[in-house]
N, C-alpha and C. Protein backbone atom coordinates (compact mmCIF):
# COMPACT_ATOMS: atom_id res chain seq x y z
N UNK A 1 -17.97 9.51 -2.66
CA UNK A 1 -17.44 9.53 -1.32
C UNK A 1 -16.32 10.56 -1.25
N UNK A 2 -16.12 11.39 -0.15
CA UNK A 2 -14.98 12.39 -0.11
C UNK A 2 -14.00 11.54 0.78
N UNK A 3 -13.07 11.78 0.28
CA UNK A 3 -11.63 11.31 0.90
C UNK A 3 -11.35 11.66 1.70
N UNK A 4 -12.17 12.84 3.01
CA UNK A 4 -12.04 12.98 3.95
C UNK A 4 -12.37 12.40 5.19
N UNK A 5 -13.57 11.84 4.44
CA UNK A 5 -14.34 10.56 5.24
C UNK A 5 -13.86 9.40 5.51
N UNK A 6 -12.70 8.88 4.92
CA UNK A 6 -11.40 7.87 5.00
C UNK A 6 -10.77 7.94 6.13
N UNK A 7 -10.35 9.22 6.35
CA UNK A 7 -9.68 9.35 7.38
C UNK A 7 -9.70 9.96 8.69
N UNK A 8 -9.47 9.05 9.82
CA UNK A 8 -9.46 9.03 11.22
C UNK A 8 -8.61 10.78 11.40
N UNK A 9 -9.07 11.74 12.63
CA UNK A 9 -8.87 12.56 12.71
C UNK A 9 -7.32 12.89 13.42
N UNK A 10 -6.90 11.78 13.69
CA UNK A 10 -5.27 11.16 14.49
C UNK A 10 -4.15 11.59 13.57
N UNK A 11 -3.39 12.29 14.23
CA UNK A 11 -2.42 12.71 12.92
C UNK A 11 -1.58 11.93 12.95
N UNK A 12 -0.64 11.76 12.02
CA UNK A 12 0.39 10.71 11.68
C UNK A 12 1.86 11.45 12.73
N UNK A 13 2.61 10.92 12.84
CA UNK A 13 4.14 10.98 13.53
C UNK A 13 4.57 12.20 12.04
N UNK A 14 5.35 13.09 13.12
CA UNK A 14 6.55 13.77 11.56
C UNK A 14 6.72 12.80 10.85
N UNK A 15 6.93 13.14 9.86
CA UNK A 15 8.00 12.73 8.69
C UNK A 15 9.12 12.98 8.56
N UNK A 16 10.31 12.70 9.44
CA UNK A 16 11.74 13.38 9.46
C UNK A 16 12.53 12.09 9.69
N UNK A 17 13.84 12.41 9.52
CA UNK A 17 15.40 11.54 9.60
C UNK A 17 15.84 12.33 10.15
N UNK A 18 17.00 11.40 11.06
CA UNK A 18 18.35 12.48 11.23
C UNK A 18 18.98 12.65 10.46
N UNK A 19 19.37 11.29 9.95
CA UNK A 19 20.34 11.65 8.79
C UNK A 19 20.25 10.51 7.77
N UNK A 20 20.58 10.90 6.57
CA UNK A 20 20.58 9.72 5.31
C UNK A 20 21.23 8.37 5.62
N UNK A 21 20.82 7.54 5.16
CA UNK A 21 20.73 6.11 5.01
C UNK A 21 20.35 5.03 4.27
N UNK A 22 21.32 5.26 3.32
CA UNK A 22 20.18 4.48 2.04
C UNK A 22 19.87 3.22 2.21
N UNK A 23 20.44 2.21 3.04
CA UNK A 23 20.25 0.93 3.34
C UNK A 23 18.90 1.06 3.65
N UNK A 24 18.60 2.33 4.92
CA UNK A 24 17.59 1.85 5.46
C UNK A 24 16.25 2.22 4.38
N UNK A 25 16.57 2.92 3.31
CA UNK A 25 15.70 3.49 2.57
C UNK A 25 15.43 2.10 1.72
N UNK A 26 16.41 1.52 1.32
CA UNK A 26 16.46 0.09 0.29
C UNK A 26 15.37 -0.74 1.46
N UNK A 27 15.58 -0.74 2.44
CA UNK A 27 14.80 -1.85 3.25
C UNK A 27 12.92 -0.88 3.09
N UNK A 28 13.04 -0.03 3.03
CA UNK A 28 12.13 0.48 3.49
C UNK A 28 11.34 0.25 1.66
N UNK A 29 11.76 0.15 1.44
CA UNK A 29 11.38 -0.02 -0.31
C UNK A 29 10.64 -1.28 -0.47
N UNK A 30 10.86 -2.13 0.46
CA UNK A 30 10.09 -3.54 0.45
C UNK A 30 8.21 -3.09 1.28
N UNK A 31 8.51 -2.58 1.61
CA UNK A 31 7.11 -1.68 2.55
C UNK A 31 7.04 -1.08 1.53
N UNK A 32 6.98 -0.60 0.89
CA UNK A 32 6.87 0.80 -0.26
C UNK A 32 5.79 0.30 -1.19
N UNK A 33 6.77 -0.72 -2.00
CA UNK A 33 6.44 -1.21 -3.14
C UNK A 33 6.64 -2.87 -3.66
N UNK A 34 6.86 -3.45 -2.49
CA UNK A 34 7.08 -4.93 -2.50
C UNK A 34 6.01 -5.89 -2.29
N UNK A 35 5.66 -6.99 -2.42
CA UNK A 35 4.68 -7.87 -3.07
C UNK A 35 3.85 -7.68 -2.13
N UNK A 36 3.91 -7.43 -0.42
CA UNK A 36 3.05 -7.08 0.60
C UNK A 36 3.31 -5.80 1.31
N UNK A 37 3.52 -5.02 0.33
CA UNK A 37 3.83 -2.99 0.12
C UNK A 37 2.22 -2.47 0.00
N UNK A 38 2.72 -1.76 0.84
CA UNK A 38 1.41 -0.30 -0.07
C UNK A 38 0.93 -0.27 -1.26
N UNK A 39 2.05 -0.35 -2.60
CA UNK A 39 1.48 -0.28 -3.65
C UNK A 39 0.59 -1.35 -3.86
N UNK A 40 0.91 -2.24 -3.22
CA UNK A 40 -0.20 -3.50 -3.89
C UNK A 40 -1.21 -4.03 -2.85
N UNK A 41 -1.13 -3.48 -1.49
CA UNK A 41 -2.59 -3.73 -1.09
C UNK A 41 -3.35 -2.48 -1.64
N UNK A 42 -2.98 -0.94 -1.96
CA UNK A 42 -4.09 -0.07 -2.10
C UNK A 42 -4.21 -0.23 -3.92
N UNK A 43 -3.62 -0.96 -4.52
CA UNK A 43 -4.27 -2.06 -5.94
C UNK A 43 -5.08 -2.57 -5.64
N UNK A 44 -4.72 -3.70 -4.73
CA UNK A 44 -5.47 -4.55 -4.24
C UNK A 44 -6.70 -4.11 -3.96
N UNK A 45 -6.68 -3.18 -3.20
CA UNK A 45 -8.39 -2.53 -2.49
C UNK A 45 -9.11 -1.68 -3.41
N UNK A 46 -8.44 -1.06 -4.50
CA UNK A 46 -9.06 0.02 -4.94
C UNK A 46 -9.84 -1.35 -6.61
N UNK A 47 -8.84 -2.51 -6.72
CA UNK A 47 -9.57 -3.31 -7.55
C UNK A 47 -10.88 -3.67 -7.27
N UNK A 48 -11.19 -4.03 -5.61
CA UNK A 48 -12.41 -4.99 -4.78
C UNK A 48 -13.10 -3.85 -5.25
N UNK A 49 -12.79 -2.41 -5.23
CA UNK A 49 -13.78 -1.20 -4.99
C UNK A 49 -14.56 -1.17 -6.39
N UNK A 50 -13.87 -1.15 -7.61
CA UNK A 50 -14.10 -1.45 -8.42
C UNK A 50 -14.95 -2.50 -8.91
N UNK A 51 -14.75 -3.86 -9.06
CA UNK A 51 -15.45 -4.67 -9.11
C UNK A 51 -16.94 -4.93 -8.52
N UNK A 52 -16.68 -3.88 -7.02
CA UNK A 52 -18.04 -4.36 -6.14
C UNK A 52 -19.16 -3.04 -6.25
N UNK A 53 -18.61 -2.26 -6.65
CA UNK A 53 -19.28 -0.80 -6.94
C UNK A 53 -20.72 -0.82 -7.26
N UNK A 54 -20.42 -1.42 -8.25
CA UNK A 54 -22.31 -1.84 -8.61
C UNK A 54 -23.44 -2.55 -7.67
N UNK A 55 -22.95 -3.63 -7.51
CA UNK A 55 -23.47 -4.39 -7.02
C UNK A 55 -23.70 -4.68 -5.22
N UNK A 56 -22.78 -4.24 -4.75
CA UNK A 56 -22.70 -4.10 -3.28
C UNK A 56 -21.75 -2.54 -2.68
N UNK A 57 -22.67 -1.40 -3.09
CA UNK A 57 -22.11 -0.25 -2.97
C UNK A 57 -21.59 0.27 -1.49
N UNK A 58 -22.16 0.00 -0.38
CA UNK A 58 -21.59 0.41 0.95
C UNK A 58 -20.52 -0.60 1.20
N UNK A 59 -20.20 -1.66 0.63
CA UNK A 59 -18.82 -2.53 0.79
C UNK A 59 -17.82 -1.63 -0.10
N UNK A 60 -18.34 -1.64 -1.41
CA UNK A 60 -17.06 -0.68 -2.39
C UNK A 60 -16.50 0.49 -1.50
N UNK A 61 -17.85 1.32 -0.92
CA UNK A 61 -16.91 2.65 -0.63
C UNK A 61 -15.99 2.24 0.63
N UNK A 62 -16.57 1.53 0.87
CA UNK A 62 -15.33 0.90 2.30
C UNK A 62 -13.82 0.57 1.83
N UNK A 63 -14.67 -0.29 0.55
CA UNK A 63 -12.62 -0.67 -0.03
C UNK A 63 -12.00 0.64 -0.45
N UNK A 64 -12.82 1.28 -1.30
CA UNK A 64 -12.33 2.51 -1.51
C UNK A 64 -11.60 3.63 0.26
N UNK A 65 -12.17 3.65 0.57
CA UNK A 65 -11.70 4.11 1.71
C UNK A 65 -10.51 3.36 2.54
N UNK A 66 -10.38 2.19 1.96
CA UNK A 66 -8.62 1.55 2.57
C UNK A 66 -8.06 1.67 1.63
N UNK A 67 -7.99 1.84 0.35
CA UNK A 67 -7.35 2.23 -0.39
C UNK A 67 -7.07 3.53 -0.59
N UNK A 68 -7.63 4.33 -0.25
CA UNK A 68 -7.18 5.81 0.09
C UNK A 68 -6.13 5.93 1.35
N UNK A 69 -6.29 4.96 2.35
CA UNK A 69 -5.74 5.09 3.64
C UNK A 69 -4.42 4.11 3.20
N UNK A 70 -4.39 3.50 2.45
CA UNK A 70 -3.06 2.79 2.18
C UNK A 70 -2.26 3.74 1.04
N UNK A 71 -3.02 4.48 0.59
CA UNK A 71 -2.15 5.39 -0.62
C UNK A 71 -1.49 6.38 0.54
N UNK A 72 -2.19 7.02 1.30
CA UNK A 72 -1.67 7.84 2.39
C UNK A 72 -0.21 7.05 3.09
N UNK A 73 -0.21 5.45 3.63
CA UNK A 73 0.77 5.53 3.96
C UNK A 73 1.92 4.54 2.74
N UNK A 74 1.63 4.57 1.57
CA UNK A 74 2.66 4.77 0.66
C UNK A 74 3.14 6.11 0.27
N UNK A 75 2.29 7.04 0.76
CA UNK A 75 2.90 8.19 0.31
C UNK A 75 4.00 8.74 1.40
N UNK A 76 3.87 8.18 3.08
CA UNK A 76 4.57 8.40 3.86
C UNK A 76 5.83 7.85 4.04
N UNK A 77 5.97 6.59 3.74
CA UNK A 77 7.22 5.77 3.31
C UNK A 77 7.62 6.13 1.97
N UNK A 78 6.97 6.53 0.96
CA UNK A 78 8.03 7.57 -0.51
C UNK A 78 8.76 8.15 0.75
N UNK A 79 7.88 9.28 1.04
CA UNK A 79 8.85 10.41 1.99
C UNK A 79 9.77 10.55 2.39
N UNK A 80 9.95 9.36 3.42
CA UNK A 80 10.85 8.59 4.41
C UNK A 80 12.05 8.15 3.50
N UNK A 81 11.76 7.49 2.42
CA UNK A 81 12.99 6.93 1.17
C UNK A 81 13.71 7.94 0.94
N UNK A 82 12.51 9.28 0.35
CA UNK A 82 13.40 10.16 -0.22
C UNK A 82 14.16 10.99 0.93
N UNK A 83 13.52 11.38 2.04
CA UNK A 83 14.59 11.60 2.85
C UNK A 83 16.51 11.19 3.27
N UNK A 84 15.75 9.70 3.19
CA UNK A 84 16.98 8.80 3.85
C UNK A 84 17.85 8.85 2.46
N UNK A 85 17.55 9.41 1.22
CA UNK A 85 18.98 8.96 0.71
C UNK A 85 18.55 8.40 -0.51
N UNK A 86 17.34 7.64 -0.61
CA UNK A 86 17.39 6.41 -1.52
C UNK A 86 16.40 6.90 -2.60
N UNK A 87 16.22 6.55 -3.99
CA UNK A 87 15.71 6.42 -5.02
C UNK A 87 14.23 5.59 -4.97
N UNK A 88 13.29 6.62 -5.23
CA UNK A 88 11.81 5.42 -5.17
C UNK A 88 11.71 5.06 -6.68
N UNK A 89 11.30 3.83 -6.26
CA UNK A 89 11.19 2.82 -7.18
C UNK A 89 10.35 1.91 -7.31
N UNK A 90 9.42 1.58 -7.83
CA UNK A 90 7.90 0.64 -7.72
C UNK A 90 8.74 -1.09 -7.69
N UNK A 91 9.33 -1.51 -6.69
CA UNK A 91 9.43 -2.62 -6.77
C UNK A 91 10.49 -2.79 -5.36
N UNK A 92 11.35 -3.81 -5.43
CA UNK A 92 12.32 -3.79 -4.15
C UNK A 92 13.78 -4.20 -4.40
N UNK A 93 14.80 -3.87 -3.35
CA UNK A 93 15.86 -3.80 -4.11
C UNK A 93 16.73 -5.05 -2.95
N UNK A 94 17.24 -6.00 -3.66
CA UNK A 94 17.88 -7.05 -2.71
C UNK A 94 19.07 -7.67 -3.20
N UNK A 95 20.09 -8.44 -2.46
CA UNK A 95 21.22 -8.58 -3.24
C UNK A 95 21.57 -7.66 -4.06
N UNK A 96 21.73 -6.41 -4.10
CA UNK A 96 21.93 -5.51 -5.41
C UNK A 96 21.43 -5.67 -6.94
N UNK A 97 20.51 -6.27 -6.69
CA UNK A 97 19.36 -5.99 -7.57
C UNK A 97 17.96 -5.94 -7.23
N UNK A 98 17.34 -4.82 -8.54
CA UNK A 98 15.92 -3.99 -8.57
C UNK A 98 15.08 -5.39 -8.82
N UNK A 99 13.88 -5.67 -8.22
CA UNK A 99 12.66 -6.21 -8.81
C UNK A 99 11.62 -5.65 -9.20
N UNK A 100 11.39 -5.01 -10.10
CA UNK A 100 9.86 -4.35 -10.33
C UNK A 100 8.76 -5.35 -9.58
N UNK A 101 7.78 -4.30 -9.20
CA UNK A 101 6.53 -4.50 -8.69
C UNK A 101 5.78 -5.05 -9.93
N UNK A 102 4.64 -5.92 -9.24
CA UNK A 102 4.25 -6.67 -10.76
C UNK A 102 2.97 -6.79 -10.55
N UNK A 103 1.30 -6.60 -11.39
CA UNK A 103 0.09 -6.73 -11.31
C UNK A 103 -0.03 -8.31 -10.79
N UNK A 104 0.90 -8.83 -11.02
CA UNK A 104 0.64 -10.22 -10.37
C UNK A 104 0.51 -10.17 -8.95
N UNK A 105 0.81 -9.43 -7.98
CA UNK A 105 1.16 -9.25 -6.74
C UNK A 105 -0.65 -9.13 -6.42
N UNK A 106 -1.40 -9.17 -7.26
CA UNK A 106 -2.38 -8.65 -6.17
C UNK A 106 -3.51 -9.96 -7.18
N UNK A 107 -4.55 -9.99 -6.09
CA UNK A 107 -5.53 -11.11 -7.04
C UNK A 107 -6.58 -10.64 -7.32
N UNK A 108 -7.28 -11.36 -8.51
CA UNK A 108 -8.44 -10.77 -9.37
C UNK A 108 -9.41 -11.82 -8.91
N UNK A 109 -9.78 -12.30 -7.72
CA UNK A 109 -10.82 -12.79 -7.72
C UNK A 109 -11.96 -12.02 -7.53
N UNK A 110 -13.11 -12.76 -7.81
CA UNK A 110 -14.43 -11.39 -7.47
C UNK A 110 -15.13 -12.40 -6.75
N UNK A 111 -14.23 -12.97 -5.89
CA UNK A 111 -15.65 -14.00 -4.90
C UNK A 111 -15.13 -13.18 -3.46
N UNK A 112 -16.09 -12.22 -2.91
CA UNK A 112 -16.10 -11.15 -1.86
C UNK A 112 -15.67 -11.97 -0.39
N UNK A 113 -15.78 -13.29 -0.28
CA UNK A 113 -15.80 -13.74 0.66
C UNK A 113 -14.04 -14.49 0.53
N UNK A 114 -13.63 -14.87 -0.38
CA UNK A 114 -12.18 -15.06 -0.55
C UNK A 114 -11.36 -13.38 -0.54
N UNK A 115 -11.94 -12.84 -1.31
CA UNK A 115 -11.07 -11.50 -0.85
C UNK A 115 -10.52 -10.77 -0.10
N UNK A 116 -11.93 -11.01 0.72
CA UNK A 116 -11.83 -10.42 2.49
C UNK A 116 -10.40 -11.62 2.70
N UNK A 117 -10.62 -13.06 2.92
CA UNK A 117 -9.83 -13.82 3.41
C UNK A 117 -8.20 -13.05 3.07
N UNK A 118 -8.13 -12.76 2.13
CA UNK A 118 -7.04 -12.76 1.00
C UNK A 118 -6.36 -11.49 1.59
N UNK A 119 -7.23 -10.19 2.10
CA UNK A 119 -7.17 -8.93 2.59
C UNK A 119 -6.57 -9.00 3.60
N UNK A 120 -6.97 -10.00 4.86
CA UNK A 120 -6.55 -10.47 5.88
C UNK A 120 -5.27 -10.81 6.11
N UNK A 121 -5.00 -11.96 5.45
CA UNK A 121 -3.59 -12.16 5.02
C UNK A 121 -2.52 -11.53 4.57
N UNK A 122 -3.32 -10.23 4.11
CA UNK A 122 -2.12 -9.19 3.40
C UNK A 122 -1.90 -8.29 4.57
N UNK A 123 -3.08 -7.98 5.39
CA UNK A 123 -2.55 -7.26 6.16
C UNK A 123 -1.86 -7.61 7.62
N UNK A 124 -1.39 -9.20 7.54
CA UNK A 124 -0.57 -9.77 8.71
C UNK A 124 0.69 -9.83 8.26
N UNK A 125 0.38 -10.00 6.51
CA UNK A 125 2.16 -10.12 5.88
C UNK A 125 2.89 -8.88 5.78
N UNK A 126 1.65 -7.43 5.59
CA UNK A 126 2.32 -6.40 5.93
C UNK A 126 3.03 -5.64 7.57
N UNK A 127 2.49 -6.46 8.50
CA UNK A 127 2.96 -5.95 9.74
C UNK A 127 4.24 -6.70 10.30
C-alpha cells in the first residue's frame, strides 16, 4: 500500500506559535505521547495491521492506513512542542515529573471484534 493512499487531499492548519510556552508544550505532551497520545493509538493500529495482514488483508491495510494518519498527527504535535519551547519526550510530564510511555498502553488482543471496540474508545479518550 502507498502512504499516499492514507491520506485525504485536505491540508492540515500551519504549524506555527506566536510565541514559546512550555506549559503549553508540557500539556501538549499528554496528546503526543500519553496513554491516549498518538504514540500509542498509531502502536496500537500498526499492531491490528500486523496481526491481521495475513489473514484478513483489506482490514490490515486499513489499520495500516490509520496508523500512518496518526503518525502524521504525532508528527504535528512533536512540531508544535518543539516550537513552543518544550523538550519531546515519549511519555508525559505532570506534577514535575516525566512518565515514560509504556507498551502497556496499548492491547494485544487479536479478537478483531474487541479491537475495533477498544479502537473506539481510544478514539473518544483522544478527543
Amino acid at each position: 500500500m502507498k502512504h499516499n493512499e492514507c491520506e485525504l487531499n485536505i491540508p492540515y492548519p500551519p504549524i506555527e506559535v506566536e510565541e514559546k510556552n512550555f506549559r503549553y508544550a508540557q500539556l501538549l505532551l499528554e496528546d503526543y505521547a500519553g496513554p491516549n497520545g498518538e504514540l500509542t493509538a498509531l502502536t496500537q493500529y500498526f499492531y491490528q495491521y500486523l496481526i491481521t495482514q495475513n489473514q484478513y488483508s483489506d482490514f490490515a491495510d486499513q489499520m495500516e492506513c490509520i496508523s500512518i494518519v496518526e503518525m502524521k498527527h504525532m508528527e504535528i504535535l512533536g512540531k508544535l512542542i518543539v516550537l513552543l519551547g518544550g523538550n519531546l519526550f515519549y511519555g508525559t510530564y505532570d506534577c514535575g515529573k516525566y512518565t515514560f510511555w509504556s507498551g502497556y498502553n496499548i492491547s494485544t488482543t487479536e479478537n478483531i471484534r474487541n479491537f475495533l471496540m477498544e479502537n473506539i474508545e481510544g478514539e473518544k479518550l483522544a478527543i
